[in-house]
C-alpha positions as YAML, in Angstrom:
chain: A
units: angstrom
residues:
- id: 1
  name: MET
  ca: [-11.29, -25.85, 4.59]
- id: 2
  name: GLN
  ca: [-7.73, -27.14, 4.93]
- id: 3
  name: VAL
  ca: [-5.38, -25.39, 2.52]
- id: 4
  name: GLN
  ca: [-2.10, -27.05, 1.67]
- id: 5
  name: LYS
  ca: [1.08, -25.11, 2.26]
- id: 6
  name: HIS
  ca: [2.25, -25.46, -1.32]
- id: 7
  name: ASN
  ca: [-0.71, -23.48, -2.64]
- id: 8
  name: LYS
  ca: [-0.06, -19.91, -3.76]
- id: 9
  name: VAL
  ca: [-1.11, -17.06, -1.48]
- id: 10
  name: LEU
  ca: [-1.63, -13.38, -2.20]
- id: 11
  name: ILE
  ca: [0.29, -10.82, -0.14]
- id: 12
  name: THR
  ca: [-0.80, -7.21, -0.61]
- id: 13
  name: GLN
  ca: [0.72, -4.07, 0.81]
- id: 14
  name: SER
  ca: [-2.58, -3.29, 2.55]
- id: 15
  name: LEU
  ca: [-2.43, -6.60, 4.41]
- id: 16
  name: LEU
  ca: [1.18, -5.98, 5.45]
- id: 17
  name: SER
  ca: [0.37, -2.38, 6.40]
- id: 18
  name: SER
  ca: [-2.48, -3.53, 8.61]
- id: 19
  name: TRP
  ca: [-0.12, -5.98, 10.32]
- id: 20
  name: GLY
  ca: [2.65, -3.41, 10.73]
- id: 21
  name: TYR
  ca: [0.26, -0.83, 12.19]
- id: 22
  name: MET
  ca: [-0.02, -2.92, 15.35]
- id: 23
  name: TRP
  ca: [3.49, -1.74, 16.24]
- id: 24
  name: ASP
  ca: [3.26, 1.77, 14.82]
- id: 25
  name: CYS
  ca: [-0.11, 2.79, 16.23]
- id: 26
  name: ALA
  ca: [-0.53, 5.41, 18.94]
- id: 27
  name: GLU
  ca: [-0.19, 4.29, 22.54]
- id: 28
  name: GLY
  ca: [-3.46, 2.91, 23.81]
- id: 29
  name: CYS
  ca: [-4.68, 1.90, 20.35]
- id: 30
  name: GLU
  ca: [-3.00, -1.52, 20.31]
- id: 31
  name: ASP
  ca: [-6.20, -3.53, 20.80]
- id: 32
  name: ASP
  ca: [-8.03, -1.64, 18.05]
- id: 33
  name: ALA
  ca: [-5.06, -2.08, 15.72]
- id: 34
  name: LYS
  ca: [-4.99, -5.83, 16.33]
- id: 35
  name: GLU
  ca: [-8.73, -6.11, 15.78]
- id: 36
  name: SER
  ca: [-8.37, -4.18, 12.53]
- id: 37
  name: PHE
  ca: [-5.60, -6.52, 11.41]
- id: 38
  name: LEU
  ca: [-7.69, -9.59, 12.21]
- id: 39
  name: GLN
  ca: [-10.55, -8.18, 10.15]
- id: 40
  name: THR
  ca: [-8.16, -7.60, 7.26]
- id: 41
  name: LEU
  ca: [-6.72, -11.09, 7.62]
- id: 42
  name: ASN
  ca: [-10.24, -12.51, 7.55]
- id: 43
  name: ARG
  ca: [-11.06, -10.30, 4.55]
- id: 44
  name: VAL
  ca: [-14.04, -8.80, 6.34]
- id: 45
  name: GLU
  ca: [-15.68, -6.08, 4.27]
- id: 46
  name: THR
  ca: [-15.99, -2.80, 6.17]
- id: 47
  name: GLU
  ca: [-17.67, 0.47, 5.35]
- id: 48
  name: THR
  ca: [-15.53, 3.21, 3.83]
- id: 49
  name: THR
  ca: [-14.71, 5.82, 6.46]
- id: 50
  name: GLU
  ca: [-15.13, 9.54, 5.87]
- id: 51
  name: ALA
  ca: [-11.32, 9.97, 5.72]
- id: 52
  name: GLN
  ca: [-10.98, 7.10, 3.23]
- id: 53
  name: GLN
  ca: [-13.73, 8.53, 1.02]
- id: 54
  name: LYS
  ca: [-12.05, 11.93, 1.13]
- id: 55
  name: GLY
  ca: [-8.86, 10.29, -0.10]
- id: 56
  name: ILE
  ca: [-10.66, 8.43, -2.88]
- id: 57
  name: ASP
  ca: [-12.41, 11.58, -4.07]
- id: 58
  name: PHE
  ca: [-9.16, 13.54, -4.05]
- id: 59
  name: GLU
  ca: [-7.37, 10.84, -6.01]
- id: 60
  name: ASN
  ca: [-10.12, 10.71, -8.63]
- id: 61
  name: ASP
  ca: [-10.02, 14.50, -8.99]
- id: 62
  name: VAL
  ca: [-6.25, 14.35, -9.61]
- id: 63
  name: TYR
  ca: [-6.74, 11.70, -12.33]
- id: 64
  name: ALA
  ca: [-9.49, 13.70, -14.02]
- id: 65
  name: CYS
  ca: [-7.56, 16.96, -13.81]
- id: 66
  name: ALA
  ca: [-4.40, 15.35, -15.18]
- id: 67
  name: ARG
  ca: [-6.30, 14.04, -18.20]
- id: 68
  name: ASP
  ca: [-8.29, 17.17, -18.96]
- id: 69
  name: PHE
  ca: [-6.80, 20.14, -17.15]
- id: 70
  name: ASP
  ca: [-9.13, 23.03, -16.34]
- id: 71
  name: ASP
  ca: [-9.68, 25.60, -13.61]
- id: 72
  name: ASP
  ca: [-12.63, 23.90, -11.95]
- id: 73
  name: TYR
  ca: [-10.41, 21.96, -9.56]
- id: 74
  name: ALA
  ca: [-8.86, 23.06, -6.28]
- id: 75
  name: ASP
  ca: [-5.33, 24.46, -6.45]
- id: 76
  name: GLU
  ca: [-3.83, 21.48, -4.62]
- id: 77
  name: VAL
  ca: [-5.48, 19.09, -7.10]
- id: 78
  name: LYS
  ca: [-4.12, 21.07, -10.05]
- id: 79
  name: GLU
  ca: [-0.64, 21.15, -8.52]
- id: 80
  name: MET
  ca: [-0.56, 17.39, -8.09]
- id: 81
  name: ALA
  ca: [-2.14, 16.80, -11.50]
- id: 82
  name: LYS
  ca: [0.74, 18.71, -13.14]
- id: 83
  name: ILE
  ca: [3.20, 16.25, -11.59]
- id: 84
  name: VAL
  ca: [1.47, 13.10, -12.86]
- id: 85
  name: ARG
  ca: [0.23, 14.42, -16.20]
- id: 86
  name: GLY
  ca: [1.20, 12.03, -18.99]
- id: 87
  name: ALA
  ca: [1.49, 9.07, -16.63]
- id: 88
  name: GLN
  ca: [-0.25, 5.72, -16.90]
- id: 89
  name: PHE
  ca: [-2.86, 5.46, -14.17]
- id: 90
  name: GLN
  ca: [-3.99, 2.47, -12.09]
- id: 91
  name: VAL
  ca: [-1.19, 0.22, -13.31]
- id: 92
  name: ARG
  ca: [-1.30, -3.34, -11.94]
- id: 93
  name: ALA
  ca: [1.65, -5.71, -11.74]
- id: 94
  name: TYR
  ca: [2.19, -9.11, -10.12]
- id: 95
  name: LYS
  ca: [5.27, -11.11, -9.27]
- id: 96
  name: GLU
  ca: [5.83, -14.41, -7.47]
- id: 97
  name: ALA
  ca: [8.47, -15.37, -4.94]
- id: 98
  name: THR
  ca: [8.91, -18.34, -2.63]
- id: 99
  name: VAL
  ca: [9.12, -17.45, 1.05]
- id: 100
  name: GLN
  ca: [9.69, -20.24, 3.60]
- id: 101
  name: GLY
  ca: [8.66, -22.73, 0.94]
- id: 102
  name: ILE
  ca: [5.40, -20.90, 0.26]
- id: 103
  name: ARG
  ca: [4.53, -19.55, -3.17]
- id: 104
  name: CYS
  ca: [3.67, -15.90, -2.58]
- id: 105
  name: LEU
  ca: [2.04, -13.65, -5.15]
- id: 106
  name: PHE
  ca: [2.86, -9.99, -4.61]
- id: 107
  name: MET
  ca: [0.77, -7.25, -6.18]
- id: 108
  name: ALA
  ca: [1.30, -3.61, -7.10]
- id: 109
  name: LYS
  ca: [-1.62, -1.33, -7.91]
- id: 110
  name: CYS
  ca: [0.09, 1.91, -8.83]
- id: 111
  name: ASP
  ca: [-1.80, 5.20, -8.87]
- id: 112
  name: ALA
  ca: [0.53, 6.53, -11.56]
- id: 113
  name: VAL
  ca: [3.70, 5.45, -13.38]
- id: 114
  name: LYS
  ca: [5.73, 7.92, -15.42]
- id: 115
  name: CYS
  ca: [9.26, 7.63, -16.82]
- id: 116
  name: GLY
  ca: [10.21, 4.82, -14.44]
- id: 117
  name: GLU
  ca: [8.83, 6.59, -11.37]
- id: 118
  name: ILE
  ca: [5.90, 5.22, -9.39]
- id: 119
  name: TYR
  ca: [3.62, 7.77, -7.75]
- id: 120
  name: ASP
  ca: [1.18, 7.07, -4.93]
- id: 121
  name: ILE
  ca: [-1.38, 9.78, -4.23]
- id: 122
  name: LYS
  ca: [-2.27, 10.35, -0.59]
- id: 123
  name: ARG
  ca: [-4.75, 12.68, 1.13]
- id: 124
  name: VAL
  ca: [-4.14, 12.86, 4.88]
- id: 125
  name: LYS
  ca: [-5.15, 15.03, 7.81]
- id: 126
  name: LYS
  ca: [-1.56, 15.87, 8.78]
- id: 127
  name: TYR
  ca: [1.76, 15.04, 7.15]
- id: 128
  name: GLU
  ca: [5.06, 14.48, 8.94]
- id: 129
  name: VAL
  ca: [8.42, 13.91, 7.24]
- id: 130
  name: GLY
  ca: [9.22, 10.20, 6.92]
- id: 131
  name: LYS
  ca: [5.60, 9.19, 7.37]
- id: 132
  name: TYR
  ca: [5.97, 6.26, 4.94]
- id: 133
  name: LEU
  ca: [9.49, 5.16, 5.85]
- id: 134
  name: ASN
  ca: [8.30, 1.82, 7.25]
- id: 135
  name: SER
  ca: [5.53, 1.29, 4.71]
- id: 136
  name: PRO
  ca: [5.65, -2.05, 2.85]
- id: 137
  name: GLN
  ca: [4.13, -0.35, -0.19]
- id: 138
  name: HIS
  ca: [7.26, 0.88, -1.94]
- id: 139
  name: PRO
  ca: [9.21, -2.36, -1.24]
- id: 140
  name: GLU
  ca: [6.38, -4.41, -2.74]
- id: 141
  name: TYR
  ca: [5.94, -2.15, -5.75]
- id: 142
  name: PHE
  ca: [9.69, -2.09, -6.49]
- id: 143
  name: PHE
  ca: [9.63, -5.89, -6.42]
- id: 144
  name: CYS
  ca: [6.65, -6.12, -8.78]
- id: 145
  name: ILE
  ca: [8.00, -3.47, -11.15]
- id: 146
  name: PRO
  ca: [11.80, -3.94, -11.17]
- id: 147
  name: GLU
  ca: [12.18, -1.37, -13.98]
- id: 148
  name: ALA
  ca: [11.10, 1.40, -11.60]
- id: 149
  name: HIS
  ca: [13.98, 3.49, -10.28]
- id: 150
  name: LYS
  ca: [12.03, 5.73, -7.93]
- id: 151
  name: PHE
  ca: [8.86, 5.68, -5.80]
- id: 152
  name: THR
  ca: [7.27, 8.93, -4.65]
- id: 153
  name: TYR
  ca: [4.41, 9.39, -2.22]
- id: 154
  name: LEU
  ca: [2.58, 12.54, -3.29]
- id: 155
  name: VAL
  ca: [0.81, 13.78, -0.19]
- id: 156
  name: CYS
  ca: [-1.72, 16.54, 0.38]
- id: 157
  name: ASP
  ca: [-2.80, 17.37, 3.93]
- id: 158
  name: ASP
  ca: [-5.42, 19.64, 5.46]
- id: 159
  name: SER
  ca: [-3.11, 22.64, 5.03]
- id: 160
  name: LYS
  ca: [-3.52, 22.00, 1.27]
- id: 161
  name: SER
  ca: [0.26, 21.73, 0.91]
- id: 162
  name: ILE
  ca: [1.83, 19.14, -1.41]
- id: 163
  name: TYR
  ca: [4.70, 17.01, -0.13]
- id: 164
  name: ARG
  ca: [6.95, 14.49, -1.86]
- id: 165
  name: GLU
  ca: [8.44, 11.54, 0.01]
- id: 166
  name: THR
  ca: [10.74, 9.60, -2.33]
- id: 167
  name: TYR
  ca: [12.45, 6.21, -2.04]
- id: 168
  name: TYR
  ca: [14.91, 4.30, -4.23]
- id: 169
  name: PRO
  ca: [15.35, 0.53, -4.71]
- id: 170
  name: LYS
  ca: [18.89, 0.34, -3.32]
- id: 171
  name: GLU
  ca: [17.86, 1.87, 0.01]
- id: 172
  name: THR
  ca: [14.67, -0.19, 0.35]
- id: 173
  name: VAL
  ca: [14.27, -3.36, 2.38]
- id: 174
  name: LEU
  ca: [13.34, -6.46, 0.38]
- id: 175
  name: ILE
  ca: [9.63, -7.27, 0.40]
- id: 176
  name: THR
  ca: [10.51, -10.95, 0.78]
- id: 177
  name: ASP
  ca: [12.22, -10.13, 4.11]
- id: 178
  name: ILE
  ca: [9.08, -8.33, 5.29]
- id: 179
  name: ALA
  ca: [6.95, -11.27, 4.14]
- id: 180
  name: GLU
  ca: [9.15, -13.69, 6.07]
- id: 181
  name: GLN
  ca: [8.67, -11.69, 9.27]
- id: 182
  name: PHE
  ca: [4.93, -11.58, 8.58]
- id: 183
  name: ILE
  ca: [4.72, -15.35, 8.08]
- id: 184
  name: ASN
  ca: [6.75, -15.95, 11.25]
- id: 185
  name: TYR
  ca: [4.27, -13.81, 13.19]
- id: 186
  name: LEU
  ca: [1.29, -15.70, 11.77]
- id: 187
  name: LYS
  ca: [2.82, -19.03, 12.73]
- id: 188
  name: GLN
  ca: [3.63, -17.80, 16.21]
- id: 189
  name: GLU
  ca: [0.08, -16.52, 16.72]
- id: 190
  name: LYS
  ca: [-1.46, -19.65, 15.17]
- id: 191
  name: LEU
  ca: [-2.98, -17.60, 12.34]
- id: 192
  name: PHE
  ca: [-1.04, -19.20, 9.52]
- id: 193
  name: ASP
  ca: [-3.71, -21.69, 8.41]
- id: 194
  name: LEU
  ca: [-6.27, -18.90, 8.40]
- id: 195
  name: PHE
  ca: [-3.99, -16.87, 6.14]
- id: 196
  name: LEU
  ca: [-3.57, -19.79, 3.74]
- id: 197
  name: GLU
  ca: [-7.32, -20.18, 3.54]
- id: 198
  name: LYS
  ca: [-8.41, -16.57, 3.24]
- id: 199
  name: TRP
  ca: [-5.61, -15.35, 0.96]
- id: 200
  name: ALA
  ca: [-5.35, -18.30, -1.41]
- id: 201
  name: ALA
  ca: [-4.49, -17.14, -4.94]
- id: 202
  name: GLN
  ca: [-5.23, -18.76, -8.28]
...
């Protein structure tokens, strides 16, 4: 199906993250990273991995513990739940911008929002300082929720330690600049029409 360029398209942080991973992946994983991006671009449904499910379960435990605190949860869950207690959970926000003449709909799906701070809950195998520096997530969420003054990745790793990685709007690249680079790449690789088709928004 031919999709006209003036139609609105959805750009999510997960799509941009999949694209960006092609340059941030470990040496020797470039082909797998590109294949993963193409699957994301084509919106191919894939099975949840064990690591992804572990992250989902951890996140749900934090929500439940924050709402009804008790001692049945692991210490790391309780520690993170204390931080986000009183927040609004699973907050969605959308905002449009025109990039290269294309109407783009950006989306934020925040794990927690509290007193102008956005929190994103992560469960990873190993954490390193600056892990999310190049992530498009906080630029996109700042754009969608301009009232937010801080974005914090709350991270728990296999050591069961809790880390905070915080960013502020003034030090964050504009999501529209990232989107422009993304669109340029798609055009160069002759994937632009596919993007318009698969990511068309209402």
